[in-house]
PDB file of C-alpha atoms in Angstrom:
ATOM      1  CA  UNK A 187      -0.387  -8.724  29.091  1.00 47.00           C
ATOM      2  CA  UNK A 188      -0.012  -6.840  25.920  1.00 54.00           C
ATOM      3  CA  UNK A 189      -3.202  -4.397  24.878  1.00 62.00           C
ATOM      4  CA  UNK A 190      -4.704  -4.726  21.257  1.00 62.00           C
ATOM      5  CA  UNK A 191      -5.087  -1.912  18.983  1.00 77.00           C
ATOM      6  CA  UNK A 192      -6.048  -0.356  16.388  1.00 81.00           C
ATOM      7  CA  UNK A 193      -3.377   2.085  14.321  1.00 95.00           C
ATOM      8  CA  UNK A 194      -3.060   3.881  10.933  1.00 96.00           C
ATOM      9  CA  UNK A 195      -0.687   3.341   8.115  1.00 94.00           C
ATOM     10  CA  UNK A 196       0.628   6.362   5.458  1.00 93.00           C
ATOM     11  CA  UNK A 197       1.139   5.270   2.078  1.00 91.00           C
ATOM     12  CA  UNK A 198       1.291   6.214  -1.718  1.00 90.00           C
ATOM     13  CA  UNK A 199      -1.268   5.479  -3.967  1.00 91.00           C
ATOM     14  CA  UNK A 200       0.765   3.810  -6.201  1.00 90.00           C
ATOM     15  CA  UNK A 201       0.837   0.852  -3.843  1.00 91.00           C
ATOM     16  CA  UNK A 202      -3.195   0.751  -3.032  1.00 94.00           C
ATOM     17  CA  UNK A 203      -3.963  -2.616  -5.214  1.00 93.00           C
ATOM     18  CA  UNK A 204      -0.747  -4.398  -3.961  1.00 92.00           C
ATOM     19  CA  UNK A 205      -1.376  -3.285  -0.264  1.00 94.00           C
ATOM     20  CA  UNK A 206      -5.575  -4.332  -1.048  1.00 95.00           C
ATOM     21  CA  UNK A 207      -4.160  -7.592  -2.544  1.00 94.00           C
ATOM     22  CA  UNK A 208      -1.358  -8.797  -0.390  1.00 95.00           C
ATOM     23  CA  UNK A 209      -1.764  -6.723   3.059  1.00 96.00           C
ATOM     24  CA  UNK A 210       1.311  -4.079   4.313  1.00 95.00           C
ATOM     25  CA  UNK A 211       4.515  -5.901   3.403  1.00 93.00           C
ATOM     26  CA  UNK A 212       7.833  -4.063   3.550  1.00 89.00           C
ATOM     27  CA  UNK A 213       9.313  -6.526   1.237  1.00 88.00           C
ATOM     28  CA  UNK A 214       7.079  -5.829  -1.724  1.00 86.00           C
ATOM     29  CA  UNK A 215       8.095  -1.688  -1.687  1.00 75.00           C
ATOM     30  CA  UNK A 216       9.060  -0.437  -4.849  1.00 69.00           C
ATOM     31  CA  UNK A 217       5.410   0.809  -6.598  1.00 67.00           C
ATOM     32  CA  UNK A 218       6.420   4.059  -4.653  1.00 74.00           C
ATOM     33  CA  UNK A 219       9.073   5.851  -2.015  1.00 71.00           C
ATOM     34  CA  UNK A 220       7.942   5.424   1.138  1.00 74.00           C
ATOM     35  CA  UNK A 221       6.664   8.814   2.992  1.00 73.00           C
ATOM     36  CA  UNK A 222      10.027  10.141   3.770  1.00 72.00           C
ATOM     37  CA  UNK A 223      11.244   9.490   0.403  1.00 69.00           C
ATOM     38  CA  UNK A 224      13.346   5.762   0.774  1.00 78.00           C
ATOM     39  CA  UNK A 225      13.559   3.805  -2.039  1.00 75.00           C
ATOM     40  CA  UNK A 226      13.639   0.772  -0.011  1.00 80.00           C
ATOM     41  CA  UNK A 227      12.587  -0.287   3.100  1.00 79.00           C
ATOM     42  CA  UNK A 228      13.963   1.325   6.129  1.00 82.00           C
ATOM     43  CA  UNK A 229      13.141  -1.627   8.606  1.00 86.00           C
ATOM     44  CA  UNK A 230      12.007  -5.258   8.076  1.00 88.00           C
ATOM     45  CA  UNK A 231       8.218  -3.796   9.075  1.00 91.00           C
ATOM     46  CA  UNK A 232       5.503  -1.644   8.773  1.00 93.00           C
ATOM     47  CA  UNK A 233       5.538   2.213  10.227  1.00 93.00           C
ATOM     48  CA  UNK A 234       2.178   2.293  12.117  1.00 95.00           C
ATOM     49  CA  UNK A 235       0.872   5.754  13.514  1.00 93.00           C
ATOM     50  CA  UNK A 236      -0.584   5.669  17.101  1.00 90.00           C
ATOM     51  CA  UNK A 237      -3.697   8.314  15.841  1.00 88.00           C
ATOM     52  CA  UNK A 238      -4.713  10.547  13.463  1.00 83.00           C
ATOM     53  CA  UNK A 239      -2.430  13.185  14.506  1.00 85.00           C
ATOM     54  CA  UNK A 240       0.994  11.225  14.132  1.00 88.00           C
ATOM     55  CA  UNK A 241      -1.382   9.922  10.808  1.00 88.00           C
ATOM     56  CA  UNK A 242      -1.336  13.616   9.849  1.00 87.00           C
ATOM     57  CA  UNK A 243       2.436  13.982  10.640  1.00 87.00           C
ATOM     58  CA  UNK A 244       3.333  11.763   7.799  1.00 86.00           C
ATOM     59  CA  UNK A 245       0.464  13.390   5.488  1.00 86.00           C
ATOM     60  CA  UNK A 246       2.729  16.459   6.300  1.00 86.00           C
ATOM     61  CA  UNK A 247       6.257  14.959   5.461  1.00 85.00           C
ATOM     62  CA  UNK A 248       4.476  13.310   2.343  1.00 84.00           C
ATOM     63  CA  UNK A 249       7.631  12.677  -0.260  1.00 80.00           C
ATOM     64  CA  UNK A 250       6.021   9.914  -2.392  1.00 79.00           C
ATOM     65  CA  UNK A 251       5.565  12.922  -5.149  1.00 78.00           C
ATOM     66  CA  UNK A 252       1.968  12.198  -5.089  1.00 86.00           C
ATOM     67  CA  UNK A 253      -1.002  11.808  -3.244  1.00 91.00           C
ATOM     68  CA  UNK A 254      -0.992   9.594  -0.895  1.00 91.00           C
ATOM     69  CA  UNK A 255      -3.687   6.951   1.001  1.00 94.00           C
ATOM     70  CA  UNK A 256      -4.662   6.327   4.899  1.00 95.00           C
ATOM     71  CA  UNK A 257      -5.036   2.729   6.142  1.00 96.00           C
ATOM     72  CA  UNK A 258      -7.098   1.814   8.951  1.00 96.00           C
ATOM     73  CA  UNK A 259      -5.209  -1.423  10.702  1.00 96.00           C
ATOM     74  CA  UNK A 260      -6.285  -3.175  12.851  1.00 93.00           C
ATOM     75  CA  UNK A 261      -5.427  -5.727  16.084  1.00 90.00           C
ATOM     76  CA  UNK A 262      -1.866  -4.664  16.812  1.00 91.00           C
ATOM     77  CA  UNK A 263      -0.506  -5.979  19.892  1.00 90.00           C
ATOM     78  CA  UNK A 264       1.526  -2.956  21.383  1.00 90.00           C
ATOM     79  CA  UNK A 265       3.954  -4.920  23.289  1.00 91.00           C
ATOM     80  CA  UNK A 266       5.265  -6.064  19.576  1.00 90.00           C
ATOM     81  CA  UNK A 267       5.265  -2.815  18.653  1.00 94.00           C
ATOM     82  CA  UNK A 268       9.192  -1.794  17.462  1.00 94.00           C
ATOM     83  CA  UNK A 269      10.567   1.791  18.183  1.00 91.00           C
ATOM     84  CA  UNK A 270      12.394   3.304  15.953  1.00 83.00           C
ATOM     85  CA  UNK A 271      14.774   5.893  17.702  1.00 83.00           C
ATOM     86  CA  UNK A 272      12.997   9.007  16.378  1.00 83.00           C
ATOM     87  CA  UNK A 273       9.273   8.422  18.476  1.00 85.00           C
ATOM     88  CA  UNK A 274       8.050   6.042  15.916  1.00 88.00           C
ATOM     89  CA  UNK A 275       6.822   2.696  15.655  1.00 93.00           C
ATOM     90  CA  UNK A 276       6.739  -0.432  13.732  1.00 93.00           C
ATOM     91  CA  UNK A 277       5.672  -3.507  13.716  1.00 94.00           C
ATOM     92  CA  UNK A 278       8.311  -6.232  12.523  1.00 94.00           C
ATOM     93  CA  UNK A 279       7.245  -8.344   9.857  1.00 89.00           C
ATOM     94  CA  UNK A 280       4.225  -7.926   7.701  1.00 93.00           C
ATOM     95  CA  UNK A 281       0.030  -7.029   8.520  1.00 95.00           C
ATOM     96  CA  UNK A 282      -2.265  -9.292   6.428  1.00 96.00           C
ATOM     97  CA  UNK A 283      -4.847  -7.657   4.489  1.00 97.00           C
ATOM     98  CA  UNK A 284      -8.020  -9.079   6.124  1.00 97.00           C
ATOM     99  CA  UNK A 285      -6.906  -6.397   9.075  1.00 96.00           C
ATOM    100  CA  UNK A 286      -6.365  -3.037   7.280  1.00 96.00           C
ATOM    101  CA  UNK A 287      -8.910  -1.167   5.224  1.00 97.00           C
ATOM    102  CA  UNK A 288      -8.537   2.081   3.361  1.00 97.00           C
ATOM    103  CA  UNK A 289     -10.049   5.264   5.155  1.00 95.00           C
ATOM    104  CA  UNK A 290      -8.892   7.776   3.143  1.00 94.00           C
ATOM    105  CA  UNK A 291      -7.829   8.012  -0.581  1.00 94.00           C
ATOM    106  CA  UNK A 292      -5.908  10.068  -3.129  1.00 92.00           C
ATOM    107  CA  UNK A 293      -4.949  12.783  -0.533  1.00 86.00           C
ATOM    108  CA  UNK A 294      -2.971  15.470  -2.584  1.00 77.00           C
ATOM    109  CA  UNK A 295       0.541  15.833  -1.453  1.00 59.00           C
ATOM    110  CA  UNK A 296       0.408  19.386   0.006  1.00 56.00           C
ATOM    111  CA  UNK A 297      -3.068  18.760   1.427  1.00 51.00           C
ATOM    112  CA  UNK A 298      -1.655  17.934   5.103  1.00 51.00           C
ATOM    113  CA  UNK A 299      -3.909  16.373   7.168  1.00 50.00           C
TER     114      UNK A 299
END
């Protein structure tokens, strides 16, 4: 049996009302490059980090050109969790908005974590 939990998610402010409004959905990018600087989706999902530190990894690698938002998300079944190659994960498809929730806002771009 697969364990729920609870992630982050690393994103430009630029896409705060559509991710508030429609949840984390890889097929709406294009308010914003995604933290490593893609102008389009790299996968068919959402990058989740596994903690604050791996959140503060991607605060670090920020290449949005602006400051950037945390999301709190929530009820992730790890089993359905999608690896990447590189050490990170994703979950395939999209994450409604009724489980995320912003944590942190407007964090510069050379802040870090």
């Amino acid at each position: 049996m697969s364990e729920t939990s609870s992630f982050f998610h690393v994103s430009s402010v630029l896409n705060r009302r559509s991710i508030a409004r429609h949840g984390l959905d890889w097929s709406r990018m294009s308010g914003a490059r995604g933290i490593a600087g893609s102008r389009r989706p790299e996968v068919e999902g959402i990058f989740v980090c596994r903690g604050e530190e791996e959140a503060g990894f991607f605060f670090r690698i920020n290449n949005t050109g602006g400051p950037v938002d945390l999301w709190f998300v929530d009820g992730i079944d790890e089993g359905l969790l999608v690896g990447n190659g590189n050490g990170f994960a994703y979950v395939s498809g999209r994450i409604p908005a009724a489980r995320i929730r912003l944590v942190r806002a407007d964090a510069p771009s050379e802040s870090g974590w």
